[in-house]
């Protein structure tokens, strides 16, 4: 690849290559001819199983744990069993020493821990791949959670990403599979997401922003950051005391209205996605708590997704079509949400989407999972040559997690019913945005420009009419070209008739005896035959040359 490799870098390349070889598609290496993969390693044991893949990724470190979590959203090229195994991949790893925590916090906040905090627990509440969280109490008595980034984690992740980028680029150059599924684009999306997660200041902004969007939902809380105690590697926020949704006991579920909480949570996510275009993209059960006062708390906003207004309208239509069982309409919208590739098969895509959506409508209430439907749509799209947008894959993962949380809170949770009920409110709010002050002012300015320029434009048109300079240009077919082609056809027919006359005349003269002979045959007859043959040969050559030039011109 034209680069100098250190032993550590070469070892990382080999680890990644062997991971792909063990768990990936066999054809990835059929044409790769990569010098980074020794020949003796190519006949390693066959494909692994989903659980082994999760374990292998976990063993390779933080970058690959995050990669596995991202891949759990990509139903377009991973089987369901792998998606489930990777979705369960947790980044609970050994914590780093408290002495290192003290050093990082002091360096980032420019003050000793003992000065900034009244209390700071030495043992972390949780340790993850990028950082760990400690419980603390500020000088004013406020209880907080302090997330501290792992030392040198940024450097480690960048090295891993560079190694991944080299291998993925090589695969896309030499294999059809990598090109079809656009491994380079997937890695670019992953790189952007992961680098954003390393900046805790962005996460602090996400907490504030999402809290503002969900202020009307009293039963949903977002911990707020303590601004003076935050930096790129330290995030101090409100401490949320509660229990993970999936850890609730049957007795605890009797103490609160699970149906209302589940419906409110689902509606809040629909608002995030379809109205605000900004949503918490990682609501797995470990990030959703039931607080002591029986409310829902969303934590860990390092991973968020943004959706532009055009995409929001398309997603709204898609969810409505799915919830109402309109498969063909869902297929049409899904095509607009992705990128059409050279492998696209429209007929098969529409057929499979229609059959799948109708089948979903026939399912029992307990079997309906709108998240799984969206995930399956991305798979069908990939199988038929449509590269699903990152927004759609992220939405599928988010809804999949919400389905699980909703059923944990209320067993007969029906997301389709909530979608149908809540979309009326969402549509109304979309229309209200259309009539917002900014849009109205913009429309007024455009109307003002139209009215101001209208007299001048009308005057220009009338002057053109009076001076006989007004022209209407219509782009139709090339009539001159058509006439030329008809002329060529007429000429060829005429020459053909002349050749036929010469041949017939020669045949008749063969019966007339003459002293003038050529090769023992009547001379005049032979002259006519030779002339017909020569003209015919020249005509064939001209036709071939003309047709070849025409094909070449159309091809260009």
Coordinates of C-alpha atoms in Angstrom, one line a residue:
X1 CA 0.0 0.0 0.0
X2 CA 3.0 2.2 -0.2
X3 CA 3.3 2.7 3.6
X4 CA 5.9 1.7 6.2
X5 CA 4.4 -0.7 8.8
X6 CA 5.6 -1.0 12.4
X7 CA 5.3 -4.5 14.0
X8 CA 2.3 -3.3 16.1
X9 CA 0.5 -1.9 13.0
X10 CA 1.2 -5.1 11.0
X11 CA -0.1 -7.2 13.9
X12 CA -3.3 -5.1 13.9
X13 CA -3.7 -5.6 10.1
X14 CA -3.4 -9.3 10.5
X15 CA -5.9 -9.4 13.4
X16 CA -8.5 -7.5 11.4
X17 CA -7.9 -9.6 8.3
X18 CA -8.2 -12.8 10.2
X19 CA -11.4 -11.5 11.9
X20 CA -13.0 -10.8 8.4
X21 CA -11.7 -14.2 7.1
X22 CA -13.2 -16.1 10.0
X23 CA -16.6 -14.5 10.1
X24 CA -17.0 -12.8 6.8
X25 CA -18.0 -13.9 3.3
X26 CA -15.5 -16.2 1.7
X27 CA -15.4 -14.2 -1.6
X28 CA -13.9 -11.2 0.2
X29 CA -10.5 -12.7 -0.3
X30 CA -10.9 -14.5 -3.6
X31 CA -9.3 -11.6 -5.6
X32 CA -7.8 -9.5 -2.8
X33 CA -4.2 -10.7 -3.2
X34 CA -3.3 -8.6 -0.2
X35 CA 0.3 -8.7 0.9
X36 CA -0.9 -8.2 4.5
X37 CA -2.4 -11.7 4.7
X38 CA 0.1 -14.5 4.7
X39 CA -0.9 -17.4 2.4
X40 CA -0.6 -20.0 5.2
X41 CA -3.4 -18.1 7.2
X42 CA -5.9 -18.2 4.4
X43 CA -7.0 -21.8 5.2
X44 CA -7.9 -21.1 8.8
X45 CA -11.1 -22.5 10.4
X46 CA -14.4 -21.7 8.6
X47 CA -17.0 -19.1 9.4
X48 CA -17.6 -18.5 13.1
X49 CA -20.9 -18.1 14.8
X50 CA -22.6 -14.9 16.1
X51 CA -21.5 -15.3 19.7
X52 CA -17.9 -15.9 18.6
X53 CA -17.9 -12.8 16.5
X54 CA -19.1 -10.7 19.5
X55 CA -16.4 -12.2 21.7
X56 CA -13.7 -11.6 19.1
X57 CA -14.7 -8.0 18.6
X58 CA -14.7 -7.5 22.4
X59 CA -11.2 -9.0 22.7
X60 CA -9.9 -6.6 20.0
X61 CA -10.6 -3.5 22.1
X62 CA -12.8 -0.4 22.3
X63 CA -12.8 0.5 18.6
X64 CA -14.1 -2.9 17.6
X65 CA -16.7 -3.1 20.4
X66 CA -18.1 0.1 19.0
X67 CA -17.8 -1.3 15.5
X68 CA -19.8 -4.3 16.5
X69 CA -22.5 -2.1 18.0
X70 CA -22.7 -0.1 14.7
X71 CA -22.9 -3.4 12.7
X72 CA -25.9 -4.4 14.8
X73 CA -27.8 -1.8 12.8
X74 CA -26.8 -3.0 9.4
X75 CA -29.4 -5.6 8.5
X76 CA -28.5 -5.0 4.8
X77 CA -25.5 -7.4 5.0
X78 CA -25.7 -9.2 8.3
X79 CA -28.1 -12.1 9.1
X80 CA -30.6 -11.7 11.9
X81 CA -28.7 -13.9 14.3
X82 CA -25.6 -11.8 14.0
X83 CA -27.6 -8.6 14.5
X84 CA -29.0 -9.9 17.7
X85 CA -25.6 -11.1 19.0
X86 CA -24.0 -7.7 18.3
X87 CA -26.9 -5.7 19.7
X88 CA -26.2 -7.5 23.0
X89 CA -22.5 -6.6 22.8
X90 CA -21.8 -4.6 26.0
X91 CA -18.6 -2.5 26.5
X92 CA -18.3 -3.4 30.2
X93 CA -14.6 -3.7 30.7
X94 CA -12.1 -3.4 33.5
X95 CA -12.0 0.1 35.1
X96 CA -8.7 2.1 35.1
X97 CA -7.2 3.2 38.4
X98 CA -8.6 6.0 40.5
X99 CA -5.2 7.7 40.4
X100 CA -5.5 8.1 36.7
X101 CA -9.1 9.5 37.2
X102 CA -7.7 12.1 39.5
X103 CA -5.0 13.1 37.1
X104 CA -7.4 13.4 34.1
X105 CA -10.1 15.4 36.1
X106 CA -7.5 17.7 37.6
X107 CA -5.9 18.3 34.2
X108 CA -9.2 18.9 32.4
X109 CA -10.9 21.1 35.0
X110 CA -7.8 22.9 36.1
X111 CA -8.5 22.1 39.8
X112 CA -7.9 19.3 42.2
X113 CA -10.8 16.8 42.8
X114 CA -10.8 17.6 46.5
X115 CA -11.3 21.3 45.7
X116 CA -14.0 20.8 43.0
X117 CA -16.0 18.0 44.8
X118 CA -17.2 17.5 48.3
X119 CA -17.1 13.7 47.7
X120 CA -15.9 11.6 44.8
X121 CA -16.4 7.8 44.9
X122 CA -13.2 5.9 44.1
X123 CA -15.1 2.9 42.7
X124 CA -16.9 3.6 39.4
X125 CA -20.6 3.1 38.8
X126 CA -19.8 1.6 35.4
X127 CA -16.8 1.2 33.2
X128 CA -17.1 1.2 29.4
X129 CA -14.8 1.1 26.4
X130 CA -14.4 4.9 26.1
X131 CA -14.7 5.9 29.7
X132 CA -16.1 5.2 33.2
X133 CA -18.6 6.9 35.4
X134 CA -18.1 7.9 39.1
X135 CA -20.7 9.2 41.6
X136 CA -19.8 12.5 43.2
X137 CA -21.2 15.4 45.3
X138 CA -20.5 19.0 44.4
X139 CA -19.5 21.6 47.0
X140 CA -23.1 22.9 47.0
X141 CA -24.4 19.4 47.9
X142 CA -25.7 18.4 44.4
X143 CA -25.3 14.8 43.5
X144 CA -23.7 14.3 40.1
X145 CA -22.3 11.6 37.8
X146 CA -18.9 12.2 36.4
X147 CA -17.9 10.5 33.2
X148 CA -14.1 10.4 32.6
X149 CA -12.5 9.4 29.3
X150 CA -10.0 6.6 29.3
X151 CA -6.3 7.7 29.0
X152 CA -4.9 7.7 25.4
X153 CA -8.2 6.2 24.1
X154 CA -8.3 8.8 21.3
X155 CA -4.8 7.7 20.0
X156 CA -5.8 4.0 20.1
X157 CA -9.0 4.6 18.2
X158 CA -7.3 6.6 15.5
X159 CA -4.7 3.9 15.0
X160 CA -7.4 1.2 14.7
X161 CA -9.5 3.4 12.3
X162 CA -6.4 3.9 10.1
X163 CA -5.8 0.2 9.9
X164 CA -9.5 -0.5 9.2
X165 CA -9.5 2.2 6.5
X166 CA -6.5 0.6 4.7
X167 CA -8.0 -2.9 4.7
X168 CA -11.5 -1.7 3.7
X169 CA -10.1 0.4 0.8
X170 CA -8.2 -2.7 -0.5
X171 CA -11.3 -4.9 -0.2
X172 CA -13.4 -2.4 -2.1
X173 CA -10.8 -2.2 -4.9
X174 CA -10.6 -5.9 -5.4
X175 CA -13.9 -7.5 -4.4
X176 CA -17.4 -7.2 -5.6
X177 CA -19.0 -7.7 -2.2
X178 CA -17.2 -4.8 -0.6
X179 CA -18.0 -2.6 -3.5
X180 CA -21.7 -3.6 -3.5
X181 CA -22.2 -2.9 0.2
X182 CA -19.9 0.2 0.1
X183 CA -17.6 -0.8 3.0
X184 CA -15.8 2.6 2.7
X185 CA -19.0 4.6 3.2
X186 CA -19.9 2.5 6.3
X187 CA -16.4 3.0 7.8
X188 CA -16.6 6.8 7.1
X189 CA -20.0 6.9 9.0
X190 CA -18.5 4.9 11.8
X191 CA -15.4 7.1 12.0
X192 CA -17.5 10.3 12.2
X193 CA -19.8 8.8 15.0
X194 CA -16.9 7.5 17.0
X195 CA -14.8 10.7 16.9
X196 CA -17.9 12.7 18.0
X197 CA -18.3 10.3 21.0
X198 CA -14.8 11.2 22.1
X199 CA -15.7 14.8 22.6
X200 CA -17.7 15.0 25.8
X201 CA -18.5 18.7 25.1
X202 CA -20.7 17.5 22.2
X203 CA -22.5 15.1 24.5
X204 CA -23.2 17.9 27.0
X205 CA -24.7 19.9 24.1
X206 CA -26.8 16.9 23.1
X207 CA -28.2 16.6 26.7
X208 CA -29.3 20.2 26.7
X209 CA -30.8 20.1 23.3
X210 CA -32.8 16.9 23.7
X211 CA -34.1 18.1 27.1
X212 CA -35.5 21.2 25.4
X213 CA -37.2 19.1 22.7
X214 CA -38.8 16.8 25.3
X215 CA -39.8 19.4 27.8
X216 CA -43.5 18.7 27.2
X217 CA -43.0 15.0 28.3
X218 CA -43.1 15.3 32.1
X219 CA -42.5 11.6 32.6
X220 CA -39.2 11.6 30.6
X221 CA -36.1 13.2 32.0
X222 CA -32.7 13.9 30.6
X223 CA -29.8 14.5 33.0
X224 CA -28.4 18.0 32.5
X225 CA -24.6 18.8 32.4
X226 CA -22.9 21.0 34.9
X227 CA -21.3 23.5 32.5
X228 CA -18.3 24.5 34.7
X229 CA -17.4 20.9 35.3
X230 CA -17.3 19.7 31.7
X231 CA -14.5 19.5 29.1
X232 CA -13.6 17.4 26.2
X233 CA -12.7 14.4 28.4
X234 CA -14.8 15.0 31.5
X235 CA -18.6 15.2 31.6
X236 CA -20.3 16.1 34.9
X237 CA -24.1 15.8 34.9
X238 CA -27.1 15.3 37.2
X239 CA -27.0 11.9 39.0
X240 CA -30.1 9.8 38.1
X241 CA -31.0 7.2 40.6
X242 CA -33.0 4.4 39.2
X243 CA -33.1 0.9 37.7
X244 CA -32.5 -0.4 34.2
X245 CA -35.7 -1.1 32.4
X246 CA -34.8 -4.7 31.8
X247 CA -33.9 -5.3 35.5
X248 CA -37.4 -4.5 36.8
X249 CA -39.0 -7.1 38.9
X250 CA -42.7 -8.2 38.3
X251 CA -43.6 -6.6 41.7
X252 CA -42.0 -3.3 40.7
X253 CA -44.1 -3.2 37.5
X254 CA -47.2 -3.1 39.6
X255 CA -46.2 0.3 41.2
X256 CA -46.4 2.4 38.0
X257 CA -48.4 2.9 34.8
X258 CA -46.3 1.0 32.3
X259 CA -48.6 1.6 29.4
X260 CA -48.5 5.4 29.8
X261 CA -44.7 5.4 30.1
X262 CA -44.2 3.1 27.1
X263 CA -46.5 5.1 24.9
X264 CA -44.9 8.4 26.0
X265 CA -41.5 7.1 25.3
X266 CA -42.4 5.9 21.8
X267 CA -44.2 9.2 21.1
X268 CA -41.2 11.1 22.3
X269 CA -38.9 9.2 19.9
X270 CA -41.3 9.8 17.0
X271 CA -41.2 13.5 17.8
X272 CA -37.4 13.4 17.9
X273 CA -37.1 11.7 14.6
X274 CA -40.0 13.2 12.6
X275 CA -40.3 16.7 14.0
X276 CA -37.0 17.8 15.4
X277 CA -34.7 15.7 13.2
X278 CA -32.4 15.0 16.2
X279 CA -32.7 11.8 18.2
X280 CA -31.0 9.6 20.8
X281 CA -29.6 6.9 18.5
X282 CA -28.6 4.4 21.2
X283 CA -31.7 3.7 23.5
X284 CA -30.6 0.1 24.4
X285 CA -31.9 -1.1 27.7
X286 CA -28.7 -0.1 29.5
X287 CA -29.3 3.6 28.7
X288 CA -33.0 3.7 29.7
X289 CA -33.8 3.8 33.5
X290 CA -36.9 3.8 35.6
X291 CA -36.2 6.5 38.3
X292 CA -37.2 6.2 41.9
X293 CA -40.1 8.6 41.2
X294 CA -41.4 6.3 38.4
X295 CA -40.2 8.3 35.4
X296 CA -38.1 7.3 32.4
X297 CA -34.6 8.6 32.2
X298 CA -32.5 8.6 29.0
X299 CA -28.7 8.7 29.5
X300 CA -25.6 8.5 27.4
X301 CA -26.2 10.8 24.5
X302 CA -22.8 10.3 22.9
X303 CA -24.5 8.7 19.9
X304 CA -27.1 10.9 18.2
X305 CA -28.5 11.1 14.7
X306 CA -29.6 14.1 12.6
X307 CA -32.2 14.1 9.9
X308 CA -32.9 16.9 7.4
X309 CA -36.6 18.0 6.7
X310 CA -36.8 16.2 3.4
X311 CA -35.8 12.9 4.9
X312 CA -38.2 13.4 7.9
X313 CA -41.2 13.7 5.5
X314 CA -40.1 10.5 3.7
X315 CA -39.7 8.6 7.0
X316 CA -43.1 9.8 8.2
X317 CA -44.6 8.5 5.0
X318 CA -42.7 5.2 5.3
X319 CA -43.8 4.6 8.9
X320 CA -47.5 5.4 8.0
X321 CA -47.4 3.0 5.0
X322 CA -45.9 0.2 7.1
X323 CA -48.4 0.7 10.0
X324 CA -51.3 0.7 7.5
X325 CA -50.0 -2.3 5.5
X326 CA -49.5 -0.4 2.2
X327 CA -46.5 -2.4 0.9
X328 CA -46.2 -0.9 -2.6
X329 CA -46.3 2.6 -1.2
X330 CA -43.7 1.7 1.4
X331 CA -41.5 0.3 -1.4
X332 CA -41.8 3.5 -3.4
X333 CA -40.7 5.6 -0.4
X334 CA -37.9 3.2 0.5
X335 CA -36.5 3.7 -2.9
X336 CA -36.3 7.4 -2.4
X337 CA -34.6 6.9 1.0
X338 CA -31.7 5.0 -0.5
X339 CA -29.1 5.2 -3.3
X340 CA -29.9 3.2 -6.4
X341 CA -26.9 1.1 -7.5
X342 CA -26.0 -0.8 -10.7
X343 CA -27.4 -4.0 -9.0
X344 CA -30.9 -2.5 -8.7
X345 CA -33.9 -4.9 -9.4
X346 CA -37.0 -2.8 -9.1
X347 CA -39.6 -5.5 -9.8
X348 CA -38.1 -7.9 -7.2
X349 CA -37.7 -5.1 -4.6
X350 CA -41.3 -4.0 -4.9
X351 CA -42.6 -7.5 -4.8
X352 CA -40.6 -8.5 -1.7
X353 CA -41.4 -5.3 0.2
X354 CA -45.1 -5.6 -0.6
X355 CA -45.2 -9.3 0.5
X356 CA -43.3 -8.5 3.7
X357 CA -45.4 -5.6 4.8
X358 CA -48.7 -7.5 4.1
X359 CA -47.3 -10.4 6.1
X360 CA -46.5 -8.1 9.0
X361 CA -50.1 -6.9 9.0
X362 CA -51.3 -10.4 9.3
X363 CA -49.1 -11.1 12.3
X364 CA -50.5 -11.2 15.8
X365 CA -50.1 -8.2 18.1
X366 CA -47.3 -9.9 20.1
X367 CA -45.4 -10.5 16.8
X368 CA -45.5 -6.9 15.5
X369 CA -42.2 -5.2 15.8
X370 CA -42.0 -2.0 13.8
X371 CA -38.3 -1.7 14.4
X372 CA -37.7 -5.2 12.9
X373 CA -39.9 -4.3 9.9
X374 CA -37.7 -1.2 9.2
X375 CA -34.5 -3.3 9.7
X376 CA -35.8 -6.0 7.3
X377 CA -36.6 -3.3 4.7
X378 CA -33.0 -2.3 4.7
X379 CA -32.0 -5.9 4.1
X380 CA -34.4 -6.3 1.2
X381 CA -33.1 -3.0 -0.3
X382 CA -29.5 -4.2 -0.1
X383 CA -30.4 -7.6 -1.7
X384 CA -31.9 -5.8 -4.6
X385 CA -29.3 -3.1 -5.3
X386 CA -30.4 -0.2 -3.1
X387 CA -27.9 1.2 -0.6
X388 CA -30.0 2.3 2.4
X389 CA -29.3 5.7 4.0
X390 CA -27.6 5.8 7.3
X391 CA -30.6 7.6 8.8
X392 CA -32.9 4.6 7.9
X393 CA -30.5 2.0 9.4
X394 CA -30.1 4.1 12.5
X395 CA -33.9 4.5 12.8
X396 CA -34.3 0.7 12.4
X397 CA -31.9 0.1 15.3
X398 CA -33.6 2.8 17.5
X399 CA -37.1 1.4 16.9
X400 CA -35.9 -2.1 17.5
X401 CA -34.6 -1.1 21.0
X402 CA -37.8 0.8 21.6
X403 CA -39.9 -2.3 20.8
X404 CA -38.0 -4.2 23.4
X405 CA -38.4 -1.5 26.0
X406 CA -42.1 -1.0 25.2
X407 CA -42.8 -4.7 25.7
X408 CA -40.9 -4.7 28.9
X409 CA -43.1 -1.9 30.2
X410 CA -46.4 -3.3 28.8
X411 CA -46.5 -6.9 27.3
X412 CA -49.2 -6.0 24.6
X413 CA -47.3 -2.9 23.4
X414 CA -48.5 -2.0 19.9
X415 CA -46.2 0.4 18.1
X416 CA -48.3 0.5 14.9
X417 CA -51.3 1.8 16.8
X418 CA -49.2 4.5 18.4
X419 CA -47.8 5.5 15.0
X420 CA -51.2 5.9 13.5
X421 CA -52.5 7.9 16.5
X422 CA -49.5 10.1 16.9
X423 CA -48.8 10.9 13.2
X424 CA -51.9 13.1 13.1
X425 CA -50.3 15.3 15.7
X426 CA -47.0 15.1 14.0
X427 CA -48.5 16.1 10.6
X428 CA -50.3 19.1 12.2
X429 CA -47.0 20.2 13.7
X430 CA -45.3 19.8 10.4
X431 CA -47.9 22.1 8.9
X432 CA -47.5 24.6 11.7
X433 CA -43.8 24.7 10.9
X434 CA -44.7 25.5 7.4
X435 CA -46.5 28.6 8.7
X436 CA -43.7 29.6 11.0
X437 CA -42.5 33.2 11.2
X438 CA -39.3 32.4 9.2
X439 CA -41.2 30.7 6.4
X440 CA -43.8 33.4 6.2
X441 CA -41.2 36.1 6.0
X442 CA -39.3 34.2 3.3
X443 CA -42.6 33.8 1.3
X444 CA -43.4 37.5 1.7
X445 CA -40.0 38.5 0.5
X446 CA -40.3 36.2 -2.6
X447 CA -43.8 37.6 -3.3
X448 CA -42.4 41.2 -2.9
X449 CA -39.7 40.4 -5.4
X450 CA -42.2 38.9 -7.8
X451 CA -44.6 41.9 -7.6
X452 CA -41.7 44.4 -8.0
X453 CA -40.2 42.7 -11.1
X454 CA -43.6 41.8 -12.7
X455 CA -44.2 45.2 -14.5
X456 CA -40.7 45.2 -16.0
X457 CA -41.0 41.6 -17.1
X458 CA -44.4 42.2 -18.7
X459 CA -43.0 45.3 -20.5
X460 CA -40.1 43.2 -21.9
X461 CA -42.6 40.6 -23.2
X462 CA -44.8 43.2 -24.9
X463 CA -41.9 45.0 -26.5
X464 CA -40.7 41.7 -27.9
X465 CA -44.2 41.0 -29.4
X466 CA -44.4 44.5 -30.9
X467 CA -40.9 44.3 -32.5
X468 CA -41.6 40.8 -33.8
X469 CA -38.8 39.5 -31.6
X470 CA -40.8 37.1 -29.5
X471 CA -39.9 33.5 -30.2
X472 CA -41.2 30.2 -28.8
X473 CA -38.6 27.4 -28.9
X474 CA -39.8 23.9 -28.8
X475 CA -37.4 21.0 -28.3
X476 CA -38.8 18.1 -30.3
X477 CA -37.2 15.2 -32.2
X478 CA -34.4 16.0 -34.7
X479 CA -36.5 16.4 -37.9
X480 CA -33.4 17.1 -40.1
X481 CA -31.8 13.9 -39.0
X482 CA -35.0 12.0 -39.7
X483 CA -35.2 13.4 -43.2
X484 CA -31.5 12.5 -43.8
X485 CA -32.1 9.0 -42.7
X486 CA -35.2 8.6 -44.9
X487 CA -33.1 10.0 -47.8
X488 CA -30.4 7.3 -47.2
X489 CA -33.1 4.6 -47.1
X490 CA -34.5 5.8 -50.4
X491 CA -31.1 5.9 -52.0
X492 CA -30.4 2.3 -50.9
X493 CA -33.7 1.1 -52.3
X494 CA -33.0 2.9 -55.6
X495 CA -29.6 1.4 -55.9
X496 CA -31.1 -2.0 -55.1
X497 CA -33.6 -1.6 -57.9
X498 CA -30.9 -0.7 -60.4
X499 CA -28.9 -3.8 -59.3
X500 CA -31.9 -6.0 -59.8
X501 CA -32.5 -4.5 -63.2
X502 CA -28.9 -5.1 -64.2
X503 CA -29.0 -8.7 -63.0
X504 CA -32.3 -9.4 -64.8
X505 CA -31.0 -7.7 -68.0
X506 CA -27.9 -9.8 -67.9
X507 CA -29.9 -13.0 -67.5
X508 CA -32.0 -12.1 -70.5
X509 CA -28.9 -11.3 -72.7
X510 CA -27.4 -14.6 -71.9
X511 CA -29.9 -16.1 -74.3
X512 CA -28.8 -13.8 -77.2
X513 CA -26.0 -15.3 -79.3
X514 CA -23.1 -12.9 -79.9
X515 CA -19.6 -13.1 -81.4
X516 CA -18.3 -11.0 -78.5
X517 CA -17.7 -13.3 -75.6
X518 CA -16.1 -13.2 -72.2
X519 CA -15.1 -16.5 -70.6
X520 CA -17.2 -18.2 -73.2
X521 CA -20.4 -16.3 -72.3
X522 CA -22.1 -13.4 -74.2
X523 CA -19.9 -10.3 -73.6
X524 CA -22.7 -7.8 -72.9
X525 CA -24.4 -10.1 -70.4
X526 CA -21.1 -10.6 -68.6
X527 CA -20.5 -6.8 -68.5
X528 CA -23.9 -6.3 -66.8
X529 CA -23.2 -9.1 -64.3
X530 CA -19.7 -7.7 -63.4
X531 CA -21.2 -4.2 -63.0
X532 CA -24.0 -5.4 -60.8
X533 CA -21.5 -7.4 -58.6
X534 CA -19.1 -4.4 -58.3
X535 CA -21.9 -2.0 -57.4
X536 CA -23.4 -4.5 -55.0
X537 CA -20.0 -5.0 -53.2
X538 CA -19.5 -1.3 -52.9
X539 CA -23.0 -0.8 -51.5
X540 CA -22.5 -3.5 -48.9
X541 CA -19.2 -1.9 -47.7
X542 CA -20.8 1.6 -47.5
X543 CA -23.7 0.2 -45.5
X544 CA -21.4 -1.6 -43.0
X545 CA -19.3 1.5 -42.5
X546 CA -22.4 3.7 -42.1
X547 CA -24.0 1.4 -39.6
X548 CA -20.8 1.0 -37.5
X549 CA -20.5 4.8 -37.3
X550 CA -24.1 5.2 -36.2
X551 CA -23.7 2.6 -33.4
X552 CA -20.5 4.3 -32.2
X553 CA -22.2 7.7 -32.2
X554 CA -25.2 6.4 -30.2
X555 CA -23.0 4.6 -27.7
X556 CA -21.1 7.8 -27.0

